[in-house]
Amino acid sequence: MAAQRVAEDVAKGTKQTARVRVAVRLRPYMHMQDPKGEGACVRRLDTETLEIINWRNATETLQYQFDVFHGEETTQQEVFLSSVKPILPHLLKGQNASVFAYGPTGAGKTHTMLGSQEQPGVIPRAVRGVFNLVKAKEREHEGWDYSIGMSYLEIYNEKVLDLLSPSAQDLPIREDKDRNILIPGLTHTPLSSFSNFHSHFIPASLNRTTASTKLNQRSSRSHAILLIKVVRTQRNPPHRQQTGKLYLVDLAGSEDNRRTGNKGIRLKESGAINLSLFTLSKVVDSLNAGGGGRVPYRDSKLTRLLQDSLGGSSHSVMITNIAPEYTYYFETFTALNFAAKSKQIVNKPFIRETVTVPSVQVKRSREEQEAGRSGEPQKKKLKDVKKTSQEEPTPPAQLHSPTDPSVLNRLLALEKLLMGTPVKERLNMHREIQELKEKQKEFESKVTGNGATRNSSDSGSSGDSPLFRTHLPPLHRKQSTAAKPKKQQAVVSPLQVSQLQPLQHCPVVKKPSVCLMKKQKNLEQSELQEGKENVKDTGWESHLDKSVLDQSRHKILQVLNSGSLKDLKGLQQIGDKKAKLILGWREIQGSFSQLEDLTKIEGITAKRLSSFIKANILSMMGT
């Protein structure tokens, strides 16, 4: 069985795109958040448009238009029906959908997503809506089976934590060959009803990290992501399977630490939150810029998980929560600009479907085909073969064929079945083959032992019978009478002591070594080259007037004694390092009395000095 993905544009023949829908919700005015009593800075114009006072000019206003604008009096039910409910049917078609709340801290994001027991938010209403859609489809008897599951996680300080089974382990984020985002180790809980979801979701929500700040009594310190997975499988062949995922995201709000008064751990948390939201804005800017450039999804774990929601293959809805008070003016202004940019992002949804493809038939032996036609499982076949091998009577062993036919037949049958069995069953078969081989060895040893005893008994009986009685002596091997050739033995003569003769005075001839000759030649060549260079270096001075030569040398000496670092670097063959060395020597030793004193500085040899003088005098004459 093989699986293949069927995209929606291939199935329908047209390429579908879906723009990110943006809804803006205005939180009710709170007097305690406006100590100066300045009133609201945002006003609703119609169901899609709002205006905000221009901070550059208080007499002007800036207008924004979105897909939906929810005013202060909008209920939770109206937000769900207008913004979230239209994207839920896509889940049952094998497509992804996502809803995420964005806005500053204290603007009402968690209230919009979670709500309360009296006014449930987007998450409980969306999950209930998914169950209602599945029940309606099951009543239609279209031949599909549905299954629903959930996963719940939070991103706290750039760590992915499982809320269904809380632990301090940071879960990794992976991507498969189809560019689907996966989290290995994340708990996936099957759901049977909405009450079953409620029993898992409420305890997991209490595991989310929250804390109190100056602007929010119960501030979310992490981004929470709820994943609802809907899988529908076709009952009849080809058993198609479609998978749809719903991401419900409650983002932590951006914070101004000067106003929230964060310190210590709260300051570290707000830094991680602001960094991830900044990366989210960079992703939006990159997607709007177009041109196929790099989109920084991997710069943050939040954007990595929202990769499918922004510029991916999901039907996305962003609910931007804003506050009306003047104390939230710049946070509201920034959130509206982000929402306006997000409205331009275009996603490309497709159907995630796997279709069973018939596997390639492998040519099998006749015994395997017969075994396959019988429709019996492999284990049963092995048992039957074992029984037959045990029931067959073993023939008496013969001297000319020391093998057991039943063992051989069993070995052949096992080797044929070994090729088409899974790995777990192969281990058992290997063990059985080893046992059969050991039995075969034991049988062969018994057969050979029986043959030896028979031969001995036959010989004994023949010795006792009178027919084979003889008076001849037993045969013995005679010793050879041929003379063996004698080996030649080494003859060692005794040492003869001779009287030592006095040494004669011989003339000793010393031959020069090759290495010394080569060194001597190299020295002679180097001396010749130095001599030629000296001739060249001294030859150019003879062509110049002596007064001009002295005047140029005096100018060089004057620069060396009184010139700055820049002046010294202006000389030929003097870089930054040598200029600093000259300044240091001058401060310690004083002025140079003659140009030849430069050889006292490290790195300046007589040869370099002559080339330095020549280069500078010629450059002065050229200028």
Coordinates of C-alpha atoms in Angstrom, one line a residue:
M1 CA 0.0 0.0 0.0
A2 CA 1.4 3.4 -1.0
A3 CA 0.2 6.9 -0.2
Q4 CA 0.1 10.0 -2.4
R5 CA -1.0 13.5 -1.8
V6 CA -3.8 15.0 -4.0
A7 CA -3.7 18.8 -4.2
E8 CA -6.9 20.7 -4.5
D9 CA -5.9 22.5 -7.7
V10 CA -5.2 19.1 -9.3
A11 CA -8.6 17.7 -8.2
K12 CA -10.6 20.8 -9.3
G13 CA -8.5 21.8 -12.3
T14 CA -8.0 25.4 -10.9
K15 CA -5.5 26.8 -8.6
Q16 CA -7.2 28.2 -5.4
T17 CA -5.8 31.0 -3.3
A18 CA -7.2 32.4 0.0
R19 CA -6.3 35.8 1.5
V20 CA -5.8 36.1 5.2
R21 CA -9.0 37.5 6.7
V22 CA -8.4 40.2 9.3
A23 CA -11.0 41.1 12.0
V24 CA -10.4 43.9 14.5
R25 CA -12.2 43.8 17.9
L26 CA -12.3 46.9 20.1
R27 CA -12.3 46.3 23.9
P28 CA -14.8 48.2 26.0
Y29 CA -13.6 51.4 27.5
M30 CA -12.2 51.1 31.1
H31 CA -12.0 54.2 33.3
M32 CA -9.4 52.7 35.5
Q33 CA -7.1 52.5 32.5
D34 CA -7.6 56.2 31.7
P35 CA -6.5 58.2 34.8
K36 CA -6.4 61.5 32.9
G37 CA -9.9 61.1 31.6
E38 CA -8.9 61.8 28.0
G39 CA -11.5 59.5 26.5
A40 CA -11.2 57.1 23.6
C41 CA -8.8 57.5 20.7
V42 CA -10.5 55.0 18.4
R43 CA -14.0 55.2 16.9
R44 CA -16.1 52.9 14.7
L45 CA -17.4 54.2 11.4
D46 CA -19.2 51.1 10.0
T47 CA -19.0 47.3 10.1
E48 CA -15.6 47.3 8.3
T49 CA -14.0 50.8 8.9
L50 CA -12.6 52.6 12.0
E51 CA -10.6 55.7 12.6
I52 CA -7.9 56.7 15.1
I53 CA -6.5 60.1 15.9
N54 CA -3.3 61.0 14.1
W55 CA -0.6 61.3 16.7
R56 CA 1.3 63.8 14.5
N57 CA -1.7 66.1 14.2
A58 CA -4.5 65.8 16.8
T59 CA -7.0 67.5 14.4
E60 CA -6.6 64.7 11.8
T61 CA -7.7 61.1 11.9
L62 CA -6.4 57.9 10.2
Q63 CA -8.9 55.5 8.7
Y64 CA -8.4 51.7 8.4
Q65 CA -10.6 49.2 6.6
F66 CA -10.7 45.5 7.4
D67 CA -12.8 42.5 6.6
V68 CA -14.8 42.9 9.8
F69 CA -14.8 45.4 12.7
H70 CA -16.2 44.3 16.0
G71 CA -17.1 47.2 18.3
E72 CA -17.4 47.4 22.0
E73 CA -20.9 46.0 22.1
T74 CA -20.1 42.9 19.9
T75 CA -20.8 39.6 21.6
Q76 CA -18.7 36.4 21.6
Q77 CA -21.3 34.7 19.5
E78 CA -21.2 37.4 16.8
V79 CA -17.4 37.2 16.6
F80 CA -17.6 33.4 16.1
L81 CA -20.3 33.5 13.5
S82 CA -18.8 36.3 11.4
S83 CA -15.1 35.4 11.5
V84 CA -14.5 31.8 12.6
K85 CA -17.5 29.6 11.6
P86 CA -17.0 30.1 7.8
I87 CA -13.6 28.4 7.7
L88 CA -14.6 25.3 9.7
P89 CA -16.1 23.3 6.8
H90 CA -12.7 23.2 5.1
L91 CA -11.4 20.8 7.8
L92 CA -13.8 18.1 6.6
K93 CA -12.3 18.4 3.1
G94 CA -8.8 17.7 4.2
Q95 CA -7.6 21.4 4.4
N96 CA -6.0 23.3 7.2
A97 CA -7.5 26.4 9.0
S98 CA -6.1 28.7 11.7
V99 CA -7.4 31.4 14.0
F100 CA -5.0 33.5 16.0
A101 CA -5.6 36.5 18.3
Y102 CA -3.0 39.4 18.1
G103 CA -2.7 42.6 20.0
P104 CA -1.0 44.4 23.0
T105 CA -1.2 43.1 26.5
G106 CA -4.5 43.9 28.3
A107 CA -6.5 44.2 25.0
G108 CA -8.6 41.2 25.5
K109 CA -7.0 38.4 23.4
T110 CA -7.4 35.6 25.9
H111 CA -11.1 36.7 26.6
T112 CA -11.7 36.5 22.8
M113 CA -10.1 33.0 22.5
L114 CA -11.1 31.4 25.8
G115 CA -13.9 33.5 27.2
S116 CA -15.7 32.5 30.4
Q117 CA -18.3 29.9 31.4
E118 CA -21.1 32.4 30.7
Q119 CA -19.6 33.7 27.5
P120 CA -17.4 31.0 25.9
G121 CA -14.8 32.3 23.4
V122 CA -13.6 31.2 20.0
I123 CA -11.9 28.0 21.1
P124 CA -14.9 26.2 22.8
R125 CA -17.3 27.4 20.1
A126 CA -15.0 26.3 17.2
V127 CA -14.5 22.8 18.7
R128 CA -18.3 22.4 19.3
G129 CA -18.8 23.5 15.7
V130 CA -16.4 20.8 14.4
F131 CA -18.3 18.1 16.3
N132 CA -21.6 19.4 15.0
L133 CA -20.3 19.3 11.4
V134 CA -19.0 15.7 11.8
K135 CA -22.3 14.6 13.3
A136 CA -24.2 16.1 10.3
K137 CA -21.9 14.4 7.8
E138 CA -22.3 11.0 9.6
R139 CA -26.1 11.4 9.3
E140 CA -25.8 11.8 5.6
H141 CA -24.2 8.3 5.2
E142 CA -21.7 9.3 2.6
G143 CA -19.5 6.3 3.3
W144 CA -16.8 8.1 5.4
D145 CA -15.6 7.5 9.0
Y146 CA -14.5 10.5 11.1
S147 CA -12.0 10.7 14.0
I148 CA -11.1 13.9 16.0
G149 CA -8.1 14.4 18.2
M150 CA -6.4 17.3 20.0
S151 CA -2.9 18.6 21.0
Y152 CA -2.2 21.6 23.2
L153 CA 1.1 23.4 23.7
E154 CA 2.7 26.6 24.7
I155 CA 5.8 28.5 23.7
Y156 CA 7.4 29.9 26.9
N157 CA 10.8 31.6 26.6
E158 CA 11.3 30.0 23.2
K159 CA 10.6 26.5 24.6
V160 CA 7.8 24.3 23.2
L161 CA 6.1 22.7 26.2
D162 CA 3.3 20.1 26.2
L163 CA 0.3 21.3 28.2
L164 CA -1.5 17.9 28.1
S165 CA 1.4 16.2 29.8
P166 CA 3.4 19.0 31.4
S167 CA 7.1 18.6 31.8
A168 CA 10.2 20.8 31.5
Q169 CA 11.3 19.1 28.3
D170 CA 11.6 21.4 25.2
L171 CA 10.0 19.6 22.3
P172 CA 11.7 19.9 18.8
I173 CA 10.0 21.2 15.7
R174 CA 10.5 19.2 12.5
E175 CA 9.4 19.3 8.9
D176 CA 8.5 16.3 6.7
K177 CA 9.1 15.8 3.0
D178 CA 5.8 17.4 2.2
R179 CA 6.8 20.6 4.2
N180 CA 4.3 19.8 7.0
I181 CA 5.3 21.0 10.4
L182 CA 5.6 18.3 13.0
I183 CA 6.4 18.2 16.8
P184 CA 7.7 14.7 17.8
G185 CA 6.7 13.7 21.3
L186 CA 3.7 16.0 21.4
T187 CA 0.7 14.3 23.1
H188 CA -2.3 13.6 20.8
T189 CA -5.5 12.8 22.6
P190 CA -8.5 11.2 20.7
L191 CA -11.8 12.9 21.3
S192 CA -15.3 11.3 21.3
S193 CA -17.5 14.3 22.2
F194 CA -17.3 18.0 23.2
S195 CA -17.6 17.0 26.9
N196 CA -14.6 14.8 26.5
F197 CA -12.7 17.8 25.0
H198 CA -13.8 20.0 27.9
S199 CA -12.4 17.5 30.4
H200 CA -9.0 17.6 28.8
F201 CA -8.8 21.3 27.9
I202 CA -9.7 22.9 31.2
P203 CA -6.9 21.2 33.3
A204 CA -4.4 21.8 30.4
S205 CA -5.3 25.5 30.3
L206 CA -4.4 25.8 34.0
N207 CA -0.9 24.6 33.2
R208 CA -0.3 27.7 31.0
T209 CA 2.1 30.2 32.4
T210 CA 0.5 33.4 33.6
A211 CA 1.5 36.3 35.9
S212 CA 0.4 39.7 37.1
T213 CA 1.7 43.0 35.8
K214 CA 0.8 46.6 36.2
L215 CA -1.3 46.6 33.0
N216 CA -2.9 43.1 33.4
Q217 CA -3.8 41.2 36.5
R218 CA -3.6 37.8 34.7
S219 CA -1.1 38.4 31.9
S220 CA -0.3 35.4 29.6
R221 CA 3.5 34.9 29.6
S222 CA 3.5 32.4 26.7
H223 CA 1.9 31.8 23.3
A224 CA -0.7 29.0 23.5
I225 CA -1.6 26.8 20.4
L226 CA -4.5 24.3 20.4
L227 CA -4.5 21.8 17.5
I228 CA -7.7 20.0 16.5
K229 CA -7.1 17.2 14.0
V230 CA -9.9 15.8 11.9
V231 CA -9.3 12.6 9.9
R232 CA -11.9 11.1 7.6
T233 CA -11.4 7.7 5.9
Q234 CA -13.4 6.2 3.1
R235 CA -15.0 2.8 4.0
N236 CA -14.8 1.4 0.5
P237 CA -11.8 1.1 -1.9
P238 CA -9.6 2.9 -2.7
H239 CA -9.9 3.9 1.1
R240 CA -9.0 7.5 0.6
Q241 CA -8.0 9.4 3.8
Q242 CA -8.2 13.2 4.2
T243 CA -6.6 15.1 7.2
G244 CA -7.6 18.6 8.2
K245 CA -6.0 20.6 11.1
L246 CA -7.4 23.6 13.0
Y247 CA -4.9 25.8 14.8
L248 CA -6.4 28.0 17.5
V249 CA -3.6 30.4 18.7
D250 CA -3.7 32.8 21.7
L251 CA -0.7 35.0 21.3
A252 CA 0.9 36.8 24.3
G253 CA 0.7 40.5 24.0
S254 CA 3.6 42.9 23.2
E255 CA 4.7 44.8 26.3
D256 CA 6.4 48.1 27.1
N257 CA 8.5 47.2 30.2
R258 CA 8.5 50.9 31.3
R259 CA 4.8 50.7 31.8
T260 CA 4.4 47.1 32.9
G261 CA 7.2 47.4 35.5
N262 CA 8.7 44.0 34.6
K263 CA 11.8 42.9 36.5
G264 CA 13.8 39.7 36.8
I265 CA 11.9 36.7 35.3
R266 CA 9.0 38.9 34.0
L267 CA 11.6 41.0 32.1
K268 CA 13.1 37.9 30.5
E269 CA 9.6 36.6 29.6
S270 CA 8.6 39.9 28.0
G271 CA 11.9 40.0 26.0
A272 CA 11.1 36.5 24.5
I273 CA 7.5 37.6 23.8
N274 CA 8.6 40.8 22.0
L275 CA 11.3 39.1 20.1
S276 CA 8.9 36.4 18.7
L277 CA 6.3 39.1 17.8
F278 CA 9.0 41.2 16.1
T279 CA 10.0 38.1 14.0
L280 CA 6.3 37.6 13.2
S281 CA 6.2 41.2 11.8
K282 CA 9.4 40.5 9.8
V283 CA 7.7 37.4 8.3
V284 CA 4.7 39.5 7.3
D285 CA 6.9 42.2 5.7
S286 CA 8.8 39.5 3.7
L287 CA 5.6 37.9 2.4
N288 CA 4.3 41.3 1.4
A289 CA 7.6 42.3 -0.3
G290 CA 7.3 39.2 -2.6
G291 CA 10.1 38.5 -5.1
G292 CA 10.7 35.0 -3.7
G293 CA 13.2 36.1 -1.1
R294 CA 13.9 34.4 2.2
V295 CA 11.0 34.4 4.7
P296 CA 12.5 34.2 8.3
Y297 CA 10.2 31.5 9.6
R298 CA 13.0 29.7 11.3
D299 CA 14.1 32.8 13.3
S300 CA 11.5 32.0 16.0
K301 CA 9.6 29.0 17.1
L302 CA 6.3 30.9 17.0
T303 CA 6.7 31.8 13.3
R304 CA 7.9 28.2 12.6
L305 CA 4.6 26.9 13.9
L306 CA 2.6 29.6 12.1
Q307 CA 4.4 28.8 8.8
D308 CA 1.3 27.1 7.5
S309 CA -1.0 29.9 8.6
L310 CA 1.0 32.8 7.1
G311 CA 1.9 32.3 3.4
G312 CA 1.2 28.6 3.6
S313 CA -1.6 26.3 2.8
S314 CA -4.2 27.3 5.5
H315 CA -7.4 29.3 5.6
S316 CA -6.3 31.9 8.1
V317 CA -8.2 34.4 10.3
M318 CA -6.5 37.0 12.5
I319 CA -8.5 38.7 15.2
T320 CA -6.6 41.9 16.2
N321 CA -7.6 43.1 19.7
I322 CA -7.1 46.8 20.5
A323 CA -7.8 49.1 23.5
P324 CA -9.6 52.5 23.1
E325 CA -7.7 54.4 25.9
Y326 CA -5.1 57.0 25.1
T327 CA -2.6 55.1 27.4
Y328 CA -2.7 52.3 24.8
Y329 CA -2.5 54.7 21.8
F330 CA 0.9 53.6 20.3
E331 CA 0.2 49.9 21.0
T332 CA -3.1 50.2 19.2
F333 CA -1.6 52.2 16.3
T334 CA 1.2 49.5 15.9
A335 CA -1.4 46.7 16.0
L336 CA -3.6 48.3 13.3
N337 CA -0.6 48.7 11.0
F338 CA 0.4 45.1 11.5
A339 CA -3.2 44.0 10.8
A340 CA -3.3 46.1 7.6
K341 CA -0.1 44.4 6.4
S342 CA -1.4 40.9 7.3
K343 CA -4.5 41.5 5.2
Q344 CA -2.4 41.4 2.0
I345 CA -0.9 37.9 2.6
V346 CA -2.2 35.2 0.3
N347 CA -2.3 31.5 1.2
K348 CA -2.6 28.5 -1.2
P349 CA -4.8 25.8 0.5
F350 CA -4.8 22.3 -0.9
I351 CA -6.5 19.0 0.1
R352 CA -4.3 16.7 2.2
E353 CA -5.3 13.3 1.0
T354 CA -3.7 9.8 0.9
V355 CA -4.9 7.3 -1.7
T356 CA -4.1 3.6 -1.6
V357 CA -2.1 2.5 -4.6
P358 CA -1.8 -1.2 -5.5
S359 CA 1.6 -2.5 -4.7
V360 CA 3.9 -4.1 -7.3
Q361 CA 3.5 -7.8 -7.5
V362 CA 6.7 -9.8 -6.8
K363 CA 7.2 -13.1 -8.6
R364 CA 6.9 -15.9 -6.1
S365 CA 7.5 -19.6 -6.1
R366 CA 4.7 -22.2 -6.7
E367 CA 4.7 -23.2 -3.1
E368 CA 4.3 -19.6 -1.9
Q369 CA 1.5 -19.0 -4.4
E370 CA -0.3 -22.1 -3.2
A371 CA 0.1 -21.0 0.3
G372 CA -1.1 -17.5 -0.5
R373 CA -4.2 -18.9 -2.3
S374 CA -5.2 -20.8 0.8
G375 CA -5.6 -17.5 2.6
E376 CA -4.1 -18.8 5.8
P377 CA -1.7 -16.7 7.8
Q378 CA 2.1 -17.3 7.8
K379 CA 2.2 -18.5 11.4
K380 CA -0.5 -21.1 10.7
K381 CA 1.4 -22.4 7.7
L382 CA 4.6 -22.7 9.8
K383 CA 2.6 -24.7 12.4
D384 CA 1.2 -27.0 9.8
V385 CA 4.6 -27.6 8.3
K386 CA 5.9 -28.4 11.8
K387 CA 3.2 -30.8 12.5
T388 CA 3.7 -32.7 9.2
S389 CA 7.4 -32.9 9.9
Q390 CA 6.8 -34.3 13.3
E391 CA 4.1 -36.8 12.1
E392 CA 6.1 -38.2 9.3
P393 CA 8.0 -41.4 10.4
T394 CA 11.7 -41.1 10.1
P395 CA 13.1 -43.8 7.8
P396 CA 16.0 -46.0 9.1
A397 CA 19.4 -44.4 8.6
Q398 CA 21.5 -45.8 5.8
L399 CA 25.2 -45.8 5.6
H400 CA 25.3 -44.3 2.1
S401 CA 23.0 -41.3 2.9
P402 CA 23.6 -39.9 6.4
T403 CA 20.7 -37.3 6.2
D404 CA 17.2 -37.2 7.7
P405 CA 14.6 -36.6 4.9
S406 CA 12.1 -34.9 7.3
V407 CA 14.7 -32.5 8.5
L408 CA 15.7 -31.6 5.0
N409 CA 12.1 -31.1 3.9
R410 CA 11.5 -28.9 6.8
L411 CA 14.7 -26.8 6.1
L412 CA 13.7 -26.4 2.4
A413 CA 10.2 -25.3 3.4
L414 CA 11.5 -22.8 5.9
E415 CA 14.0 -21.3 3.5
K416 CA 11.2 -20.7 0.9
L417 CA 8.9 -19.1 3.5
L418 CA 11.7 -16.9 4.8
M419 CA 11.7 -14.6 1.8
G420 CA 8.1 -13.4 2.3
T421 CA 7.8 -13.0 6.0
P422 CA 8.2 -9.9 8.2
V423 CA 11.2 -9.2 10.3
K424 CA 9.7 -10.4 13.6
E425 CA 8.6 -13.8 12.2
R426 CA 12.0 -14.1 10.5
L427 CA 13.7 -14.2 13.9
N428 CA 11.6 -17.2 15.0
M429 CA 12.2 -19.0 11.7
H430 CA 16.0 -18.4 12.0
R431 CA 15.9 -20.0 15.5
E432 CA 14.0 -23.0 14.1
I433 CA 16.4 -23.4 11.2
Q434 CA 19.4 -23.4 13.7
E435 CA 17.6 -26.1 15.8
L436 CA 17.0 -28.2 12.7
K437 CA 20.6 -27.9 11.6
E438 CA 21.8 -29.0 15.0
K439 CA 19.4 -32.0 14.8
Q440 CA 20.9 -32.8 11.3
K441 CA 24.4 -32.7 12.8
E442 CA 23.4 -35.0 15.6
F443 CA 21.7 -37.4 13.2
E444 CA 24.9 -37.5 11.0
S445 CA 27.1 -38.2 14.0
K446 CA 24.8 -41.0 15.1
V447 CA 24.9 -42.5 11.6
T448 CA 28.7 -42.4 11.4
G449 CA 28.9 -43.9 14.9
N450 CA 26.6 -46.8 14.0
G451 CA 28.7 -47.5 10.9
A452 CA 31.9 -47.7 13.0
T453 CA 30.4 -50.1 15.5
R454 CA 29.1 -52.3 12.7
N455 CA 32.5 -52.5 11.1
S456 CA 34.1 -53.4 14.5
S457 CA 31.5 -56.1 15.2
D458 CA 31.9 -57.5 11.7
S459 CA 35.7 -57.7 12.2
G460 CA 35.3 -59.3 15.6
S461 CA 32.9 -62.0 14.4
S462 CA 35.2 -62.7 11.4
G463 CA 38.1 -63.2 13.8
D464 CA 36.2 -65.7 16.0
S465 CA 35.0 -67.8 13.0
P466 CA 37.1 -70.8 12.0
L467 CA 37.0 -69.9 8.3
F468 CA 39.3 -67.0 8.9
R469 CA 41.7 -68.6 11.3
T470 CA 45.4 -68.5 10.1
H471 CA 48.7 -69.4 11.7
L472 CA 50.6 -66.7 9.9
P473 CA 52.4 -64.1 12.1
P474 CA 51.1 -60.6 12.1
L475 CA 52.4 -58.2 9.5
H476 CA 55.1 -55.8 10.7
R477 CA 56.9 -53.1 8.8
K478 CA 60.5 -54.1 8.0
Q479 CA 63.4 -51.7 8.6
S480 CA 65.1 -50.5 5.5
T481 CA 68.6 -52.0 4.9
A482 CA 69.7 -49.3 2.4
A483 CA 72.6 -47.3 3.7
K484 CA 71.6 -43.8 4.5
P485 CA 73.8 -41.0 3.0
K486 CA 75.9 -39.3 5.6
K487 CA 75.4 -35.7 6.1
Q488 CA 78.4 -33.5 5.6
Q489 CA 79.5 -32.0 8.9
A490 CA 81.0 -28.6 9.1
V491 CA 84.7 -28.6 9.9
V492 CA 85.8 -25.8 12.2
S493 CA 89.5 -25.1 12.2
P494 CA 91.1 -23.9 15.4
L495 CA 92.0 -20.2 15.8
Q496 CA 95.5 -19.3 14.9
V497 CA 97.0 -16.4 16.9
S498 CA 99.2 -14.2 14.8
Q499 CA 101.5 -11.4 16.0
L500 CA 100.3 -7.9 15.4
Q501 CA 102.3 -5.8 13.0
P502 CA 103.0 -2.2 13.9
L503 CA 100.9 0.5 12.1
Q504 CA 102.7 2.3 9.3
H505 CA 102.3 6.0 8.9
C506 CA 100.2 6.4 5.8
P507 CA 99.2 9.7 4.3
V508 CA 95.5 10.6 4.9
V509 CA 93.6 12.3 2.1
K510 CA 90.6 14.3 3.2
K511 CA 87.8 14.6 0.6
P512 CA 85.5 17.6 0.9
S513 CA 81.8 16.7 1.5
V514 CA 79.2 17.5 -1.1
C515 CA 77.1 19.5 1.3
L516 CA 80.0 21.8 2.2
M517 CA 80.7 22.3 -1.5
K518 CA 77.1 23.3 -2.1
K519 CA 77.0 25.7 0.8
Q520 CA 80.2 27.3 -0.4
K521 CA 78.8 27.8 -3.9
N522 CA 75.6 29.3 -2.5
L523 CA 77.6 31.7 -0.4
E524 CA 79.7 32.7 -3.4
Q525 CA 76.5 33.3 -5.5
S526 CA 74.9 35.3 -2.8
E527 CA 78.0 37.5 -2.4
L528 CA 78.1 38.0 -6.1
Q529 CA 74.4 39.0 -6.2
E530 CA 74.9 41.4 -3.2
G531 CA 77.8 42.8 -5.0
K532 CA 75.8 43.4 -8.1
E533 CA 73.0 45.0 -6.1
N534 CA 75.5 47.2 -4.3
V535 CA 76.9 48.2 -7.7
K536 CA 73.4 48.9 -8.9
D537 CA 72.4 50.7 -5.7
T538 CA 75.6 52.8 -5.8
G539 CA 75.5 53.2 -9.5
W540 CA 72.4 55.4 -9.6
E541 CA 74.0 57.9 -7.1
S542 CA 76.8 58.6 -9.6
H543 CA 74.4 59.9 -12.2
L544 CA 73.0 62.5 -9.7
D545 CA 74.4 65.9 -8.7
K546 CA 76.0 65.7 -5.2
S547 CA 74.2 68.8 -4.0
V548 CA 70.8 67.4 -5.1
L549 CA 71.6 64.1 -3.4
D550 CA 72.6 65.7 -0.1
Q551 CA 69.5 68.0 -0.2
S552 CA 67.2 65.0 -0.7
R553 CA 68.8 63.0 2.1
H554 CA 68.5 66.1 4.4
K555 CA 64.7 66.3 3.6
I556 CA 64.2 62.6 4.4
L557 CA 66.1 63.0 7.6
Q558 CA 64.0 66.1 8.5
V559 CA 60.8 64.1 8.0
L560 CA 62.1 61.3 10.1
N561 CA 63.0 63.6 13.0
S562 CA 60.1 66.0 13.0
G563 CA 57.3 64.4 10.9
S564 CA 54.0 63.1 12.3
L565 CA 52.6 59.6 11.8
K566 CA 50.9 60.7 8.7
D567 CA 54.1 62.3 7.3
L568 CA 56.1 59.2 8.1
K569 CA 53.5 57.0 6.3
G570 CA 53.9 59.4 3.3
L571 CA 57.5 58.2 2.8
Q572 CA 58.1 55.4 0.4
Q573 CA 58.3 51.8 1.9
I574 CA 57.1 53.1 5.3
G575 CA 53.8 51.6 6.5
D576 CA 51.8 52.1 9.6
K577 CA 53.9 49.6 11.7
K578 CA 57.3 51.0 10.7
A579 CA 56.1 54.6 11.2
K580 CA 55.0 53.7 14.8
L581 CA 58.4 52.0 15.4
I582 CA 60.2 55.2 14.2
L583 CA 58.0 57.4 16.5
G584 CA 58.7 55.1 19.4
W585 CA 62.5 55.1 18.8
R586 CA 62.5 58.8 18.4
E587 CA 60.8 59.4 21.7
I588 CA 63.2 57.1 23.5
Q589 CA 66.5 57.7 21.7
G590 CA 66.0 61.2 20.3
S591 CA 66.5 62.5 16.7
F592 CA 68.3 60.6 14.0
S593 CA 71.8 61.9 13.3
Q594 CA 72.0 60.3 9.8
L595 CA 69.8 58.1 7.6
E596 CA 72.0 55.0 8.4
D597 CA 70.6 55.1 12.0
L598 CA 67.4 53.6 10.6
T599 CA 69.1 50.2 10.7
K600 CA 68.8 50.3 14.5
I601 CA 65.0 49.9 14.2
E602 CA 63.7 46.4 14.1
G603 CA 63.1 45.0 10.6
I604 CA 65.2 47.6 8.7
T605 CA 68.4 46.1 7.3
A606 CA 71.1 47.7 5.3
K607 CA 69.7 46.4 2.1
R608 CA 66.2 47.8 2.9
L609 CA 67.7 51.1 3.9
S610 CA 69.5 51.5 0.6
S611 CA 66.3 50.7 -1.3
F612 CA 64.3 53.1 1.0
I613 CA 66.8 55.9 0.3
K614 CA 66.8 55.3 -3.4
A615 CA 62.9 55.1 -3.6
N616 CA 62.4 58.4 -1.7
I617 CA 65.1 60.4 -3.5
L618 CA 63.8 59.3 -6.9
S619 CA 60.2 60.1 -5.8
M620 CA 61.3 63.6 -4.6
M621 CA 63.0 64.2 -7.9
G622 CA 60.0 63.1 -9.8
T623 CA 57.7 65.5 -7.9

